[in-house]
Amino acid sequence: MISGGGQRGRAMRGFERCSAACAALLLLLGLPLAAFGNADLEALMSRLAERRTGHARFTEQHYVALLDRPVTTSGELFYEAPDRLEKRTLQPRPESLRVAAGVVEVENGRMKRSLPVQRYPELGAFIESVRATLAGDLPALRRYFSIALEGSPSRWRLQLTPLDQRLARTVSQVYISGAEAELLQIEVRQADGDRSVMNIQPLP
Amino acid sequence: MKRDRLTVLLWLVLLLATIAVVARARYTTDLSAFLPRAPTAAQTLLVSQLRDGLASRLVLIGIEGGDARARADASRALRQQLATQAEFSWVRNGEVEAQQPDLELLLAHRYALSPRVDAARFSVDGLHTAIQSSIDLLVSPTGALFEPFIARDPTGELPELLEQLEVTGGPATTEGVWSSADGERAVLLAETRAAGSDLDGQQRALRAVNQGWQALGPRSATPLHLQLSGAGAFAVEARAVIQSEALRLSLFSSGLIVLLLWLAYGALPAVLLSMLPVACGALAGIAAVASGFGAVHGMTLGFGVTLIGESVDYSIYQFVQSPRPQARHRLWLTIGLGVATSVCGFASLLPSEFPGLAQLGVYSITGLVVAAVVTRWVLPALRSQDVLRVRSLAPLGRRVAPWLLQARRARAALVALAALCALVLFTHRGYLWNRELTALSPTPAAAQALDARLRADLGAPDLRHLIVVQAADADGALRASERVAARLRPLVAAGDLGGFDLAARYLPSRVTQQARLASIPPADELQRRLVQATQDLPLSAGRLRPFIVEAAAAREAAPLTRADLDGTSLAPAVDALLLRSGASWQALLPLRGAGSAQTVNSAKLRAALATEPDALLIDVKLQSDALYSAYLQQALWLSLAGLLLIVVLLWVWLRSLRRMARVTAPLLLSVLSVAAALVAAGVALTILHLVGMLLIVAVGSNYTLFFERPPAHAEGPLTLASLLVANAATVTGFGVLATSSVPVLQALGVTVSAGALLALLFAAMLAPVATLRSFAAAEP
């Protein structure tokens, strides 16, 4: 996802100059970032929308209450605008999750099937939040989540809170953070306290 | 006069008795009457399962149109509607909520059900591997579903079982409900409480679906379409078609024939009297079938039309020829011989193993004889000569006779025609007859295609290839099927077989269950092994207390029985594959072919099953087609025997080989021509075409008998006129039948209407010139 920089918007440029240093400082101090305005969110989305394809490696930490320590999975991500997304887990259990034109498919060594997303709310939340963010599809994001944007264009973080009650019962928040037009981290927090943190390294 | 009164009284008494029988008779439209009686036990089982088994109770429902969301919403709403209806045992559409009972059952009996469970599974290494892979599953995209169960089921038997069930033919899912693979159609499956052969019950169930659907109202901008299929839907549809066709066609052709006779007679009372023998014949035919077979098939009633075509002829001859008493005897000798000929022809149907054909035979023989008797004795008794007067049709006879004389000149061409027909039949000899059972199915091809699509969407097995094993009790059959399954697994692994299903997958035999449960170690031993196995795993033994408790309980649990499955989708799966047949039980293993061609390697299957001599490999379509083909062959031989009987009868009666040949030649030529024309038009002949040919002989024999011997001089034109009217009536009656949308009735109509016309023409062309001259004779 997420390789190569898009062309920066003119509006962003001025903003960035004065706030980049502060933001970096605040980040270092671990203080909450200043909230973006609505215009900034639209600007970020339109910059994200410029990206047509992406390829990245990911490492994901799963924090499950039942497990004594987090479990790590890793693999690769592929994206093709506007709605093709693949999460190919390679370790420890090869499994591929594909979204194409709204159909979600899971394939492992033994079987391939389309998934009823309703049955896996956290999966649906992950897919739609990532897909809509990558596509810069603000209307889609707003349909499912209330959105808060923090940070600066060079280091931003989206906080997505599900609007749907059923979804909110399992997923409390999705955090997507990035720099410029690249996604760097996706964190899904579940209502039961479990969470997963996915770190993304762009590949050429 | 006194004798007349006695005759009428006797007739009335018999008529009332007949009506009483007819009113109390049972009527069926179950097409299995036209299925062969299956000779072997396995085939009997198959046919009865196709008729009354689970397969016959399934209603396949499709929803098309709109978008995926609208279809899914409609599917959910429809399921909710139908789930409360008394007509259905269950309705499924893949909704999670609907699968809750399955999930609970699988969880409760996971150690008895999971084929992974053995001693090795509960060793330290086995536990380590199983728990590691459960953790991997837990953090996989679909893992969250199993998180609530992991402390109880750390070895992952539940996901294993669920995956197994889904792999073995679960439908695709779109928007949370079952759909076709491409997602363009939402699909539901329901089981009716009514048996497949209970057509009223099936009809109520279908109506419930339609009403439930209507009640949903319009659900999206683009309208959604409901599709219904299944054996019940076919049968109900077939019944409706047959009933409406039988009624419609009978009424229509009766109306036409009445009109025709009115035009001919110019007197309505005579017309109505003409129909009396027909009605009596039909009633008597139905009564005879009801008494002899217990139930009358709708198709036999449809055949009533055919009886109108022939039995009305007798009264036509009687009225039109209007014989003086001394000539009446002669007329009735000829008609009597015609009736005898017909009876010989239809008698060949009686020994048929096809119950439907035997019914037709009884119906026709009884109907014709009764119609003739009523015409001969009852009509004159009812009819006062002065009141009922039929216009003389002699001018009609005189006008047509010269044409026939002309046509007779071209008689040499008949030899060429016979040769041509023989040539056509000879060149098509390999595929004259349609030997597939589906040839008789009244279900339109489009409906069959829809059924195949929905069936594929739902992953309902098509039951084409089956292995059947038998045992004295249900558990024995399950065990035998497990042994066969062990033989089949290598074939699946090698790609020689796509897969298979068996009841023991959902309900393992007692021995298998006990072996699985016995492999669970005692609680303290399990605890010890678990500590060792989870040493380097993020899931510590301390969190797995529920597992130890439940595993220990499973060790002591009673085996899973069929009754435990009630209310889950496993119950119908077991019932479809584990059947009681008399005192014994049979387990079915439906096979799926390998690859996209869905081929089943029979040779390798047989080799694999060599050690299981009791396992019977059945190719259902091949078997039933072979059966049908055998009965078709039998019917052909019987018809030939009937023909021979007719020839002998005529020879004995006419006491002349030459006269016999003159009577039979036009009939044979007519049958030959019709058969050749049908074959040349690309029609593969079915058993109903054969019946039609018998009817050509039955109807035509009257013509040829009249033509064969010159009538008394003055009666010539009347004789010809009566033949013309009779022929017109037959062609009309069967012509109407030829418009039927029921393939078997249509085949009959086409064959007989064309054949009767040709039989009259050929009879005229081959008649002695003296006969034709007498037809043209002027009034004395």
CSV table of C-alpha atoms in Angstrom, one decimal, chain B residues 239-433:
chain,number,residue,atom,x,y,z
B,239,ARG,CA,-51.3,-32.8,-11.9
B,240,ALA,CA,-52.7,-29.4,-12.6
B,241,VAL,CA,-51.6,-29.6,-16.3
B,242,ILE,CA,-53.0,-33.1,-16.7
B,243,GLN,CA,-56.3,-32.3,-14.9
B,244,SER,CA,-56.9,-29.1,-16.9
B,245,GLU,CA,-55.7,-30.7,-20.1
B,246,ALA,CA,-57.8,-33.8,-19.7
B,247,LEU,CA,-60.9,-31.7,-18.9
B,248,ARG,CA,-60.2,-29.0,-21.5
B,249,LEU,CA,-59.4,-31.4,-24.3
B,250,SER,CA,-62.2,-33.7,-23.5
B,251,LEU,CA,-64.7,-30.9,-23.5
B,252,PHE,CA,-63.2,-29.2,-26.5
B,253,SER,CA,-63.1,-32.4,-28.6
B,254,SER,CA,-66.5,-33.5,-27.5
B,255,GLY,CA,-67.9,-30.1,-28.5
B,256,LEU,CA,-66.2,-30.3,-31.9
B,257,ILE,CA,-67.5,-33.8,-32.4
B,258,VAL,CA,-71.0,-32.8,-31.4
B,259,LEU,CA,-70.9,-29.9,-33.8
B,260,LEU,CA,-69.6,-32.2,-36.5
B,261,LEU,CA,-72.4,-34.7,-36.0
B,262,TRP,CA,-75.0,-32.0,-35.8
B,263,LEU,CA,-73.8,-30.8,-39.2
B,264,ALA,CA,-73.9,-34.3,-40.5
B,265,TYR,CA,-77.2,-35.5,-38.9
B,266,GLY,CA,-79.1,-32.3,-39.0
B,267,ALA,CA,-80.9,-33.5,-35.8
B,268,LEU,CA,-79.7,-32.7,-32.3
B,269,PRO,CA,-81.5,-35.6,-30.5
B,270,ALA,CA,-79.6,-38.1,-32.6
B,271,VAL,CA,-76.3,-36.3,-31.9
B,272,LEU,CA,-76.9,-36.5,-28.2
B,273,LEU,CA,-77.9,-40.1,-28.4
B,274,SER,CA,-74.6,-40.8,-30.3
B,275,MET,CA,-72.7,-39.5,-27.3
B,276,LEU,CA,-74.4,-41.8,-24.9
B,277,PRO,CA,-72.4,-44.9,-25.8
B,278,VAL,CA,-69.3,-42.9,-25.5
B,279,ALA,CA,-70.1,-41.7,-22.0
B,280,CYS,CA,-71.2,-45.2,-20.9
B,281,GLY,CA,-68.0,-46.6,-22.3
B,282,ALA,CA,-65.8,-44.0,-20.6
B,283,LEU,CA,-67.6,-44.6,-17.3
B,284,ALA,CA,-67.3,-48.3,-17.6
B,285,GLY,CA,-63.6,-48.0,-18.5
B,286,ILE,CA,-62.9,-45.9,-15.4
B,287,ALA,CA,-64.9,-48.3,-13.2
B,288,ALA,CA,-63.0,-51.3,-14.6
B,289,VAL,CA,-59.7,-49.6,-13.9
B,290,ALA,CA,-60.7,-48.5,-10.4
B,291,SER,CA,-61.8,-52.0,-9.6
B,292,GLY,CA,-58.8,-53.7,-11.1
B,293,PHE,CA,-56.0,-51.3,-10.0
B,294,GLY,CA,-57.3,-49.6,-6.9
B,295,ALA,CA,-56.7,-46.2,-8.3
B,296,VAL,CA,-57.3,-44.5,-11.6
B,297,HIS,CA,-54.5,-42.4,-13.1
B,298,GLY,CA,-55.2,-38.9,-14.4
B,299,MET,CA,-53.5,-39.9,-17.6
B,300,THR,CA,-56.0,-42.7,-18.1
B,301,LEU,CA,-58.8,-40.1,-17.7
B,302,GLY,CA,-57.0,-38.0,-20.4
B,303,PHE,CA,-57.2,-41.1,-22.5
B,304,GLY,CA,-61.0,-40.7,-22.3
B,305,VAL,CA,-60.6,-38.3,-25.2
B,306,THR,CA,-59.2,-41.1,-27.3
B,307,LEU,CA,-62.2,-43.3,-26.5
B,308,ILE,CA,-64.5,-40.5,-27.8
B,309,GLY,CA,-62.6,-40.8,-31.1
B,310,GLU,CA,-63.3,-44.4,-31.6
B,311,SER,CA,-66.5,-45.3,-29.7
B,312,VAL,CA,-68.5,-42.6,-31.4
B,313,ASP,CA,-67.8,-44.4,-34.6
B,314,TYR,CA,-70.2,-47.2,-33.7
B,315,SER,CA,-73.2,-45.0,-33.3
B,316,ILE,CA,-72.2,-43.1,-36.5
B,317,TYR,CA,-72.2,-46.3,-38.5
B,318,GLN,CA,-75.5,-47.2,-36.9
B,319,PHE,CA,-77.2,-43.8,-37.4
B,320,VAL,CA,-75.8,-42.9,-40.8
B,321,GLN,CA,-76.2,-46.3,-42.4
B,322,SER,CA,-79.6,-46.5,-40.7
B,323,PRO,CA,-79.9,-50.1,-41.7
B,324,ARG,CA,-83.1,-52.0,-42.2
B,325,PRO,CA,-83.5,-54.9,-39.7
B,326,GLN,CA,-82.1,-57.5,-42.1
B,327,ALA,CA,-79.0,-55.4,-42.9
B,328,ARG,CA,-78.5,-54.5,-39.3
B,329,HIS,CA,-77.2,-58.0,-38.5
B,330,ARG,CA,-74.7,-57.7,-41.3
B,331,LEU,CA,-73.6,-54.2,-40.2
B,332,TRP,CA,-73.0,-55.4,-36.7
B,333,LEU,CA,-71.0,-58.4,-37.9
B,334,THR,CA,-68.6,-56.0,-39.4
B,335,ILE,CA,-68.6,-53.7,-36.4
B,336,GLY,CA,-68.2,-56.6,-34.1
B,337,LEU,CA,-65.2,-57.8,-36.0
B,338,GLY,CA,-63.8,-54.3,-35.7
B,339,VAL,CA,-64.3,-54.3,-32.0
B,340,ALA,CA,-62.7,-57.8,-31.7
B,341,THR,CA,-59.7,-56.5,-33.7
B,342,SER,CA,-59.4,-53.5,-31.4
B,343,VAL,CA,-59.7,-55.7,-28.3
B,344,CYS,CA,-56.9,-57.9,-29.6
B,345,GLY,CA,-54.7,-54.8,-30.1
B,346,PHE,CA,-55.3,-53.4,-26.7
B,347,ALA,CA,-55.1,-56.8,-25.0
B,348,SER,CA,-51.4,-56.7,-25.9
B,349,LEU,CA,-51.1,-53.9,-23.3
B,350,LEU,CA,-52.6,-55.9,-20.5
B,351,PRO,CA,-49.5,-58.0,-19.6
B,352,SER,CA,-47.3,-54.9,-19.6
B,353,GLU,CA,-45.2,-54.4,-16.5
B,354,PHE,CA,-46.0,-50.7,-16.9
B,355,PRO,CA,-49.0,-50.2,-14.6
B,356,GLY,CA,-50.0,-47.2,-16.6
B,357,LEU,CA,-50.1,-49.1,-19.9
B,358,ALA,CA,-52.0,-52.0,-18.4
B,359,GLN,CA,-54.5,-49.4,-17.2
B,360,LEU,CA,-54.9,-48.0,-20.7
B,361,GLY,CA,-55.5,-51.5,-21.9
B,362,VAL,CA,-58.2,-52.3,-19.4
B,363,TYR,CA,-59.8,-48.9,-20.0
B,364,SER,CA,-59.8,-49.1,-23.7
B,365,ILE,CA,-61.1,-52.7,-23.9
B,366,THR,CA,-63.9,-52.1,-21.4
B,367,GLY,CA,-64.8,-48.8,-22.9
B,368,LEU,CA,-65.0,-50.0,-26.5
B,369,VAL,CA,-67.0,-53.2,-25.7
B,370,VAL,CA,-69.5,-51.3,-23.5
B,371,ALA,CA,-69.8,-48.5,-26.1
B,372,ALA,CA,-70.5,-51.1,-28.8
B,373,VAL,CA,-73.0,-53.0,-26.7
B,374,VAL,CA,-74.9,-49.8,-25.7
B,375,THR,CA,-74.9,-48.7,-29.4
B,376,ARG,CA,-76.2,-52.1,-30.5
B,377,TRP,CA,-78.8,-52.9,-28.0
B,378,VAL,CA,-79.6,-49.8,-25.8
B,379,LEU,CA,-79.8,-47.1,-28.5
B,380,PRO,CA,-82.4,-48.9,-30.6
B,381,ALA,CA,-84.4,-49.6,-27.4
B,382,LEU,CA,-84.3,-45.9,-26.5
B,383,ARG,CA,-84.8,-44.7,-30.0
B,384,SER,CA,-88.2,-44.4,-31.4
B,385,GLN,CA,-87.7,-44.5,-35.2
B,386,ASP,CA,-90.3,-41.9,-35.8
B,387,VAL,CA,-89.0,-39.3,-33.4
B,388,LEU,CA,-85.4,-39.5,-34.3
B,389,ARG,CA,-84.7,-39.1,-37.9
B,390,VAL,CA,-81.2,-38.5,-39.3
B,391,ARG,CA,-80.9,-36.8,-42.6
B,392,SER,CA,-79.7,-39.1,-45.4
B,393,LEU,CA,-76.0,-38.6,-46.1
B,394,ALA,CA,-76.1,-40.6,-49.3
B,395,PRO,CA,-75.3,-37.5,-51.4
B,396,LEU,CA,-72.0,-37.1,-49.5
B,397,GLY,CA,-71.0,-40.6,-50.2
B,398,ARG,CA,-71.9,-40.3,-53.8
B,399,ARG,CA,-69.9,-37.1,-54.2
B,400,VAL,CA,-66.7,-38.5,-52.5
B,401,ALA,CA,-66.8,-41.9,-54.1
B,402,PRO,CA,-65.4,-40.8,-57.6
B,403,TRP,CA,-62.4,-39.2,-55.9
B,404,LEU,CA,-61.6,-42.4,-54.2
B,405,LEU,CA,-61.9,-44.2,-57.5
B,406,GLN,CA,-59.4,-41.7,-58.9
B,407,ALA,CA,-57.1,-42.1,-55.9
B,408,ARG,CA,-57.3,-45.9,-56.4
B,409,ARG,CA,-55.5,-45.5,-59.8
B,410,ALA,CA,-52.4,-44.3,-57.9
B,411,ARG,CA,-52.3,-47.5,-55.8
B,412,ALA,CA,-49.0,-48.5,-57.3
B,413,ALA,CA,-47.5,-45.5,-55.6
B,414,LEU,CA,-48.3,-47.2,-52.3
B,415,VAL,CA,-45.7,-49.8,-53.0
B,416,ALA,CA,-43.1,-47.0,-53.4
B,417,LEU,CA,-44.4,-45.4,-50.3
B,418,ALA,CA,-44.0,-48.6,-48.3
B,419,ALA,CA,-40.5,-49.0,-49.6
B,420,LEU,CA,-39.6,-45.4,-48.7
B,421,CYS,CA,-41.0,-45.7,-45.2
B,422,ALA,CA,-39.2,-49.0,-44.7
B,423,LEU,CA,-36.0,-47.3,-45.9
B,424,VAL,CA,-36.4,-44.3,-43.5
B,425,LEU,CA,-37.1,-46.7,-40.6
B,426,PHE,CA,-34.2,-48.9,-41.6
B,427,THR,CA,-31.7,-46.0,-41.8
B,428,HIS,CA,-32.8,-44.7,-38.4
B,429,ARG,CA,-33.0,-48.2,-36.9
B,430,GLY,CA,-30.4,-47.5,-34.2
B,431,TYR,CA,-32.3,-44.7,-32.6
B,432,LEU,CA,-36.0,-45.2,-33.4
B,433,TRP,CA,-37.0,-45.3,-29.8
